[in-house]
C-alpha positions as a printed NumPy array, in Angstrom:
array([[  5.032, -13.323,  -8.947],
       [  5.842, -11.515, -12.029],
       [  8.105,  -8.619, -11.051],
       [  9.029,  -4.969, -13.195],
       [ 12.492,  -5.152, -14.015],
       [ 13.507,  -2.194, -12.287],
       [ 12.121,  -0.852,  -9.678],
       [ 10.451,   2.811, -10.549],
       [ 12.07 ,   4.851,  -6.896],
       [ 14.419,   3.238,  -4.855],
       [ 11.   ,   3.77 ,  -2.093],
       [  9.118,   1.652,  -4.513],
       [  9.016,  -1.625,  -6.695],
       [  5.132,  -2.362,  -8.45 ],
       [  4.865,  -5.536,  -9.797],
       [  1.589,  -7.905, -10.215],
       [  0.389, -11.377,  -8.496],
       [ -2.285, -12.71 ,  -8.329],
       [ -4.571, -10.072, -10.34 ],
       [ -3.47 ,  -7.651,  -8.578],
       [ -1.097,  -4.728,  -8.609],
       [  0.932,  -4.723,  -6.148],
       [  2.829,  -1.222,  -4.856],
       [  6.128,  -2.85 ,  -2.185],
       [  7.291,   0.016,  -0.602],
       [ 10.98 ,   0.182,   0.422],
       [ 13.175,   1.248,   3.31 ],
       [ 12.27 ,   5.148,   4.539],
       [  9.049,   6.458,   3.588],
       [  9.095,  10.074,   4.446],
       [  8.384,  12.927,   3.206],
       [ 11.055,  13.035,   0.076],
       [ 10.022,   9.125,  -0.181],
       [  6.18 ,  10.261,  -0.616],
       [  6.882,  13.016,  -2.721],
       [  8.77 ,  10.276,  -4.832],
       [  5.948,   7.419,  -4.889],
       [  2.501,   9.917,  -5.163],
       [  3.259,  10.254,  -9.139],
       [  3.328,   6.373,  -9.686],
       [  0.887,   6.229,  -6.272],
       [ -1.689,   7.901,  -8.617],
       [ -1.442,   6.118, -11.745],
       [ -2.263,   3.388, -10.825],
       [ -5.364,   3.766,  -8.156],
       [ -7.061,   6.122, -10.463],
       [ -7.292,   3.592, -12.816],
       [-11.542,   1.964, -12.501],
       [-11.573,  -0.964, -11.004],
       [ -8.18 ,  -1.211,  -9.788],
       [ -7.462,  -4.072,  -7.797],
       [ -3.983,  -2.898,  -5.642],
       [ -2.069,  -4.511,  -2.782],
       [  0.626,  -2.043,  -0.66 ],
       [  3.52 ,  -4.134,   0.75 ],
       [  4.657,  -2.783,   3.535],
       [  7.45 ,  -5.487,   4.405],
       [ 10.379,  -3.667,   3.426],
       [  9.872,  -1.279,   5.399],
       [ 11.947,   0.616,   7.938],
       [ 10.417,   3.957,   8.788],
       [  7.102,   5.203,   8.398],
       [  5.626,   8.674,   9.255],
       [  2.977,  10.756,   8.821],
       [  4.145,  11.107,   5.308],
       [  3.37 ,   6.892,   4.708],
       [ -0.096,   7.816,   6.542],
       [ -1.155,  10.052,   3.728],
       [  0.24 ,   7.915,   1.61 ],
       [ -2.625,   5.146,   2.403],
       [ -5.277,   6.902,   2.694],
       [ -4.279,   9.287,  -0.02 ],
       [ -4.805,   5.429,  -2.072],
       [ -7.868,   4.381,  -0.357],
       [ -9.841,   7.119,  -1.26 ],
       [ -8.587,   6.976,  -4.935],
       [ -9.437,   3.348,  -5.11 ],
       [-12.44 ,   3.407,  -3.661],
       [-13.651,   5.982,  -5.817],
       [-11.961,   4.341,  -9.058],
       [-14.769,   1.034,  -7.501],
       [-11.589,  -0.917,  -7.07 ],
       [ -9.495,  -2.544,  -4.379],
       [ -7.261,  -2.01 ,  -1.991],
       [ -5.218,  -4.314,   0.586],
       [ -2.576,  -3.614,   2.877],
       [  0.362,  -5.899,   3.739],
       [  2.567,  -4.603,   7.144],
       [  3.76 ,  -7.522,   9.748],
       [  6.57 ,  -4.113,  11.406],
       [  6.087,  -3.568,  15.016],
       [  6.199,  -0.409,  15.026],
       [  3.931,   0.244,  11.419],
       [  1.448,  -1.626,  13.148],
       [  0.901,   0.37 ,  16.169],
       [  0.839,   3.918,  14.317],
       [ -1.628,   2.257,  12.005],
       [ -3.803,   1.717,  14.514],
       [ -2.818,   4.508,  17.3  ],
       [ -4.244,   6.651,  14.764],
       [ -6.914,   4.216,  13.451],
       [ -5.748,   4.072,   9.729],
       [ -5.595,  -0.272,  11.019],
       [ -9.801,  -0.012,  10.428],
       [-10.006,   1.853,   7.143],
       [ -6.92 ,  -0.21 ,   5.946],
       [ -6.292,  -3.929,   7.681],
       [ -3.584,  -4.79 ,   7.6  ],
       [ -2.351,  -8.513,   7.033],
       [  1.053, -10.454,   7.39 ],
       [  1.506, -11.282,   3.425],
       [ -0.527, -10.773,   0.452],
       [ -2.101, -13.974,   0.069],
       [ -3.898, -13.614,   3.29 ],
       [ -4.461,  -9.94 ,   1.957],
       [ -5.736, -11.112,  -0.981],
       [ -8.086, -14.449,   0.601],
       [ -9.639, -12.08 ,   2.643],
       [-13.518, -11.33 ,   1.618],
       [-13.619,  -8.486,  -0.874],
       [-14.682,  -5.789,   1.157],
       [-11.336,  -3.155,   1.311],
       [-11.79 ,  -0.563,   3.939],
       [-13.844,  -0.514,   7.349],
       [-15.168,   3.11 ,   8.78 ],
       [-14.051,   5.196,  11.77 ]])
């Protein structure tokens, strides 16, 4: 796995893995973190045919600001003909994704390999 020498912010680390850009969210993903993450998220998710993995395994707290980031990323990637995969293992975050229905639009996987080994479909429907 190739990794950038430093994170873009304390809440985001970006690296390449299996021809995908991995956005690794870290720490507490709240409104303050979202403000830091959005410019970097927009830069990679609006590229034509972007292949993105959002990895939430290093997240300790995840609120509605995090949900908005995921929905924003999904919309932008799909609007530009790309693929988006989600990695998440934290029980509370998984519960929030399930309760809000976002897990149907962006099914979570336990590892990047598990996410990338799925068929090319990247989103469901409500």
